[in-house]
PDB file of C-alpha atoms in Angstrom:
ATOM      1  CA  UNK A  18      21.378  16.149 -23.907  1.00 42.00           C
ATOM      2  CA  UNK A  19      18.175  18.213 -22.785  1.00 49.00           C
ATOM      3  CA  UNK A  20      16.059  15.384 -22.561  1.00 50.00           C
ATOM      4  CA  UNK A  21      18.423  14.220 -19.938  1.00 55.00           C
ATOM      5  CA  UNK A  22      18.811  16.902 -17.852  1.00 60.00           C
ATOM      6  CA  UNK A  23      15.465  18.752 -18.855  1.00 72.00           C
ATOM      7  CA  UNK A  24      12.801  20.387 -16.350  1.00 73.00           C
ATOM      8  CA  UNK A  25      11.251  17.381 -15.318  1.00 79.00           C
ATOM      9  CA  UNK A  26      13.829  15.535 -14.052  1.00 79.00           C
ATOM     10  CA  UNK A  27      15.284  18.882 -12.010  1.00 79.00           C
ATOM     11  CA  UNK A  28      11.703  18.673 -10.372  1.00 80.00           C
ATOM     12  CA  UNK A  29      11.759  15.078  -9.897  1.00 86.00           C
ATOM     13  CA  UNK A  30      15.294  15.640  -7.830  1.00 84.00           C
ATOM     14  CA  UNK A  31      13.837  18.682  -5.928  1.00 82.00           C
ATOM     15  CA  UNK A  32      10.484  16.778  -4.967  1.00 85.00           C
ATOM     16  CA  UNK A  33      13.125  13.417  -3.824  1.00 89.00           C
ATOM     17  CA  UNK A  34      14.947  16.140  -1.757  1.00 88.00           C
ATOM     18  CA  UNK A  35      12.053  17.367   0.295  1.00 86.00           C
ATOM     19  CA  UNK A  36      10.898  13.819   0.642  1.00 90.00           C
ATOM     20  CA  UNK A  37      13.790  12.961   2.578  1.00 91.00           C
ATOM     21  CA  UNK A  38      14.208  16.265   4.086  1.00 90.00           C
ATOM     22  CA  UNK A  39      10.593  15.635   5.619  1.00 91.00           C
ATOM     23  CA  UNK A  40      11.158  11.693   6.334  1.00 94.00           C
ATOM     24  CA  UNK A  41      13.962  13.033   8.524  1.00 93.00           C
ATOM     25  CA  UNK A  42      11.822  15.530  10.321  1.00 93.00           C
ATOM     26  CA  UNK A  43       8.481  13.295  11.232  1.00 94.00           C
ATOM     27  CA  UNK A  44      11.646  10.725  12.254  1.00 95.00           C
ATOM     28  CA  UNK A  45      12.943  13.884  14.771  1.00 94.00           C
ATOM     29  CA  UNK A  46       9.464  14.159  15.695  1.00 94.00           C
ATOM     30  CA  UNK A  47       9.031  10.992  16.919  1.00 95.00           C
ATOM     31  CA  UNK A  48      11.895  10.778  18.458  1.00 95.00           C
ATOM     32  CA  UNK A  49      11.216  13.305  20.389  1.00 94.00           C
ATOM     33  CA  UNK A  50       8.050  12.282  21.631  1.00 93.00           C
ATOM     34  CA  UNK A  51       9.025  11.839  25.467  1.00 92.00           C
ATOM     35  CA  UNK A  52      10.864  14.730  25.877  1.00 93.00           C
ATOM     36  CA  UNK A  53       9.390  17.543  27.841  1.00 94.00           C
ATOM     37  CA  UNK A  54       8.411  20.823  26.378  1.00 92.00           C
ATOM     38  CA  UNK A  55       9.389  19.647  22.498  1.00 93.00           C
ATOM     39  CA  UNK A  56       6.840  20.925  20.115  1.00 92.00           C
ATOM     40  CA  UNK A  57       6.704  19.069  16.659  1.00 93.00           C
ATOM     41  CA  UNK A  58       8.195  20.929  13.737  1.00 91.00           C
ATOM     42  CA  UNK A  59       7.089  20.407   9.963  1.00 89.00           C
ATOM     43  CA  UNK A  60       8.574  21.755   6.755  1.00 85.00           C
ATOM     44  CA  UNK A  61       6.401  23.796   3.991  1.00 78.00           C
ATOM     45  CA  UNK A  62       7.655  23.820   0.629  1.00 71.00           C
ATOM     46  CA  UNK A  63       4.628  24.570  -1.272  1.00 68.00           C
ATOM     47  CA  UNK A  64       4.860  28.361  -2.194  1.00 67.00           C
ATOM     48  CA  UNK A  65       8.733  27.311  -3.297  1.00 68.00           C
ATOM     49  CA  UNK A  66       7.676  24.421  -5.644  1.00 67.00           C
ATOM     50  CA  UNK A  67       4.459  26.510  -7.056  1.00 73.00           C
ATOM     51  CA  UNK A  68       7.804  28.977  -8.076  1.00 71.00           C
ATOM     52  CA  UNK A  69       9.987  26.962  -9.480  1.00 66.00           C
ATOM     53  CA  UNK A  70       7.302  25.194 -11.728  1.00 71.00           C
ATOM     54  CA  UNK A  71       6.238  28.719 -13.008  1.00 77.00           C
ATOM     55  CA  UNK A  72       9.724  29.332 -14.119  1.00 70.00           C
ATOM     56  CA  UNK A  73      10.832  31.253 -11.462  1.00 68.00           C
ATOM     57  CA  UNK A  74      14.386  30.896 -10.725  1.00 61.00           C
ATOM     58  CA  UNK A  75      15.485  30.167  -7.333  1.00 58.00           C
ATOM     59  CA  UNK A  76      17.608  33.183  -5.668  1.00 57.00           C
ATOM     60  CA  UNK A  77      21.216  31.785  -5.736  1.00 57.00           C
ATOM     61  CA  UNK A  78      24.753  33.099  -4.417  1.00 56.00           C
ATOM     62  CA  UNK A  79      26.047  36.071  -5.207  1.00 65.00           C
ATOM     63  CA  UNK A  80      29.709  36.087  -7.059  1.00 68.00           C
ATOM     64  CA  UNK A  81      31.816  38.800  -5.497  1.00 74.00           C
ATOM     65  CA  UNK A  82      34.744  38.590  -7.509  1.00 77.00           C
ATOM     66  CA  UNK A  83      35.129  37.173 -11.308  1.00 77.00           C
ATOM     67  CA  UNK A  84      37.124  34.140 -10.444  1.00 77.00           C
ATOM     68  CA  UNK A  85      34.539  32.815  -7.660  1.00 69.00           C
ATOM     69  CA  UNK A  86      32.706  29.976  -9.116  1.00 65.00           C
ATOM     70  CA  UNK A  87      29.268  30.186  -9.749  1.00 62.00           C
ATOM     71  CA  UNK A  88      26.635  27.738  -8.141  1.00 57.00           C
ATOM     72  CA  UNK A  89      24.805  25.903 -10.888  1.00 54.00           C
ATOM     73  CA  UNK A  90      21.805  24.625  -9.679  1.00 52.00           C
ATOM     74  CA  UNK A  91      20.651  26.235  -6.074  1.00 50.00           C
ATOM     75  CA  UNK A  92      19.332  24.200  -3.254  1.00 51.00           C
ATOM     76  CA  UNK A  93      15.846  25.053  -2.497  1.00 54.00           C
ATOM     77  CA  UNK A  94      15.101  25.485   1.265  1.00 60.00           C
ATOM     78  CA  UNK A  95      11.581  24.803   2.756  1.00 66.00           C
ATOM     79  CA  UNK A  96      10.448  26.602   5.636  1.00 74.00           C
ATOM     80  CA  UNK A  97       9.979  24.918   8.922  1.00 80.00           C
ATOM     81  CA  UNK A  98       7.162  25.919  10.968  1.00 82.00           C
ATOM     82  CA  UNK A  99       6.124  24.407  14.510  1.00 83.00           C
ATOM     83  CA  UNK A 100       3.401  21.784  13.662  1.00 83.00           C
ATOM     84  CA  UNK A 101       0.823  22.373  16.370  1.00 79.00           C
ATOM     85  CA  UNK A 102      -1.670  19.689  15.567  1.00 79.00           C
ATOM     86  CA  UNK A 103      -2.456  18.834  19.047  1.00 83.00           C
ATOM     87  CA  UNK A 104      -2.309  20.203  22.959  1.00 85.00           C
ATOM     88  CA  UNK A 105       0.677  19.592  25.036  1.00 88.00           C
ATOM     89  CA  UNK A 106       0.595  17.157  27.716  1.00 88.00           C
ATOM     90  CA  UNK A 107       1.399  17.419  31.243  1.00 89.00           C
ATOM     91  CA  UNK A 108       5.056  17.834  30.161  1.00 90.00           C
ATOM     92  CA  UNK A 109       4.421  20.060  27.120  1.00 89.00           C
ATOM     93  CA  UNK A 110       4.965  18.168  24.806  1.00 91.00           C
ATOM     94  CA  UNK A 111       2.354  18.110  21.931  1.00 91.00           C
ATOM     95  CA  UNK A 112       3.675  15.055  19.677  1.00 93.00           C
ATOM     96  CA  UNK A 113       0.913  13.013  18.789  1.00 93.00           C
ATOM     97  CA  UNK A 114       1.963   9.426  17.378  1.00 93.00           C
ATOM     98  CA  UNK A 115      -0.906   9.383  15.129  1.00 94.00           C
ATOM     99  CA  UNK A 116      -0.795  12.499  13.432  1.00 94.00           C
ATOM    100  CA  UNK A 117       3.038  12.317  12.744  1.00 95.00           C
ATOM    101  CA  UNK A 118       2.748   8.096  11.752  1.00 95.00           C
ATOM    102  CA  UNK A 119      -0.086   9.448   9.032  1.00 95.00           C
ATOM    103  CA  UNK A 120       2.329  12.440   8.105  1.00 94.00           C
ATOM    104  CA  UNK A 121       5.516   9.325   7.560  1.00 95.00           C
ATOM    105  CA  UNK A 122       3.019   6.397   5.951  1.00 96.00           C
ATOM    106  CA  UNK A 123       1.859   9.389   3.003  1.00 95.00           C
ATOM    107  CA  UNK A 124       5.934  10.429   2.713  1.00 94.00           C
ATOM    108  CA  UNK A 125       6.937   7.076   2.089  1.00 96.00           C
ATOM    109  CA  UNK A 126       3.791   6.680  -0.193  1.00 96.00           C
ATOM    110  CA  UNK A 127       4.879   9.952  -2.463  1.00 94.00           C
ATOM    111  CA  UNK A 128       8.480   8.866  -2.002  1.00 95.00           C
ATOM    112  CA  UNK A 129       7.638   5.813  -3.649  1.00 96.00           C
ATOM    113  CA  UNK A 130       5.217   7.123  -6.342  1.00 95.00           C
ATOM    114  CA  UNK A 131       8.545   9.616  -7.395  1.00 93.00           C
ATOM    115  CA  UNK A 132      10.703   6.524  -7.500  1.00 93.00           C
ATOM    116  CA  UNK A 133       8.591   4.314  -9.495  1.00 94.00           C
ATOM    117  CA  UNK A 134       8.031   7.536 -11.867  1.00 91.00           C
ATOM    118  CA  UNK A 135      11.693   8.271 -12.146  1.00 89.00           C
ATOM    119  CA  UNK A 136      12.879   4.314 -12.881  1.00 90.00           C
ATOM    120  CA  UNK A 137      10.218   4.497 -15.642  1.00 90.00           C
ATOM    121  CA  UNK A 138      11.404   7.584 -16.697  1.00 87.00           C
ATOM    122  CA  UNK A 139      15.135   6.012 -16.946  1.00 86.00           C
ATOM    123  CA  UNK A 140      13.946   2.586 -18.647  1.00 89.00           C
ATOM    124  CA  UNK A 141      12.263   4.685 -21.063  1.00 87.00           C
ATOM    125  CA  UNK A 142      15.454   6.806 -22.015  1.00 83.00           C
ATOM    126  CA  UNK A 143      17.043   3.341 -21.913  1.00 87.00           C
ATOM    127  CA  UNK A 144      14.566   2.345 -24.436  1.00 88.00           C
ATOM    128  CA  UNK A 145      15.246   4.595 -26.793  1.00 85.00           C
ATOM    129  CA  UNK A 146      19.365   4.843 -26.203  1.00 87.00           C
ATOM    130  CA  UNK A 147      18.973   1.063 -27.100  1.00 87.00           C
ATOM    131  CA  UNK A 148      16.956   1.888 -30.287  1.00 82.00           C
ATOM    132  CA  UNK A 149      13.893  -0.147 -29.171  1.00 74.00           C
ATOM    133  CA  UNK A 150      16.272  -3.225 -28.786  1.00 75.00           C
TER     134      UNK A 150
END
């Protein structure tokens, strides 16, 4: 059952997670990009993953009392920092469409690349549940 649920496909789910979590934030960006005064946020989660592939276990809840149920697998949070690529405008807003569609075409590019890797990671466990057949 390790190979299943081993380190590299906890990774794999982790590095999914923060591709979504970051789709959803250049997709706030951009949304935002008429609105006066918005700066453009972006989320780091660089010194987290450098952790958790050193073996470093990620700081989970605390139990209180015996009975309380323990959380398994903790959800690792990025931090979000104001992306200030470029000047504000005249309204003060600093979104700038190119910077944030370059930041969404590489997501959807490493997205992608971890979903082709994971599906060949399944057919290959498939491979071998099937004994080669």
């Amino acid at each position: 059952m390790s190979l299943l649920f081993d380190r590299l496909s906890g990774t794999m789910a982790h590095a999914l997670d923060y591709r979504l979590i970051r789709s959803n934030m250049v997709a706030a960006n951009l949304a935002n990009i008429d609105t006066p005064g918005y700066t453009p946020v972006e989320i780091k989660f660089d010194h987290q993953l450098q952790s958790f592939l050193k073996g470093d276990k990620p700081i989970g809840l605390t139990t209180t009392n015996p009975h309380h149920i323990p959380l398994s697998d903790p959800i690792e949070q990025g931090d979000v920092e104001f992306d200030t690529y470029s000047l504000p405008d005249q309204k003060g807003n600093s979104v700038d469409i190119d910077h944030e569609s370059a930041k969404l075409a590489e997501n959807q590019m490493m997205y992608r690349t971890l979903v082709t890797a994971y599906n060949k990671r399944a057919n290959f466990l498939k491979h071998v549940i099937s004994e080669g057949r």
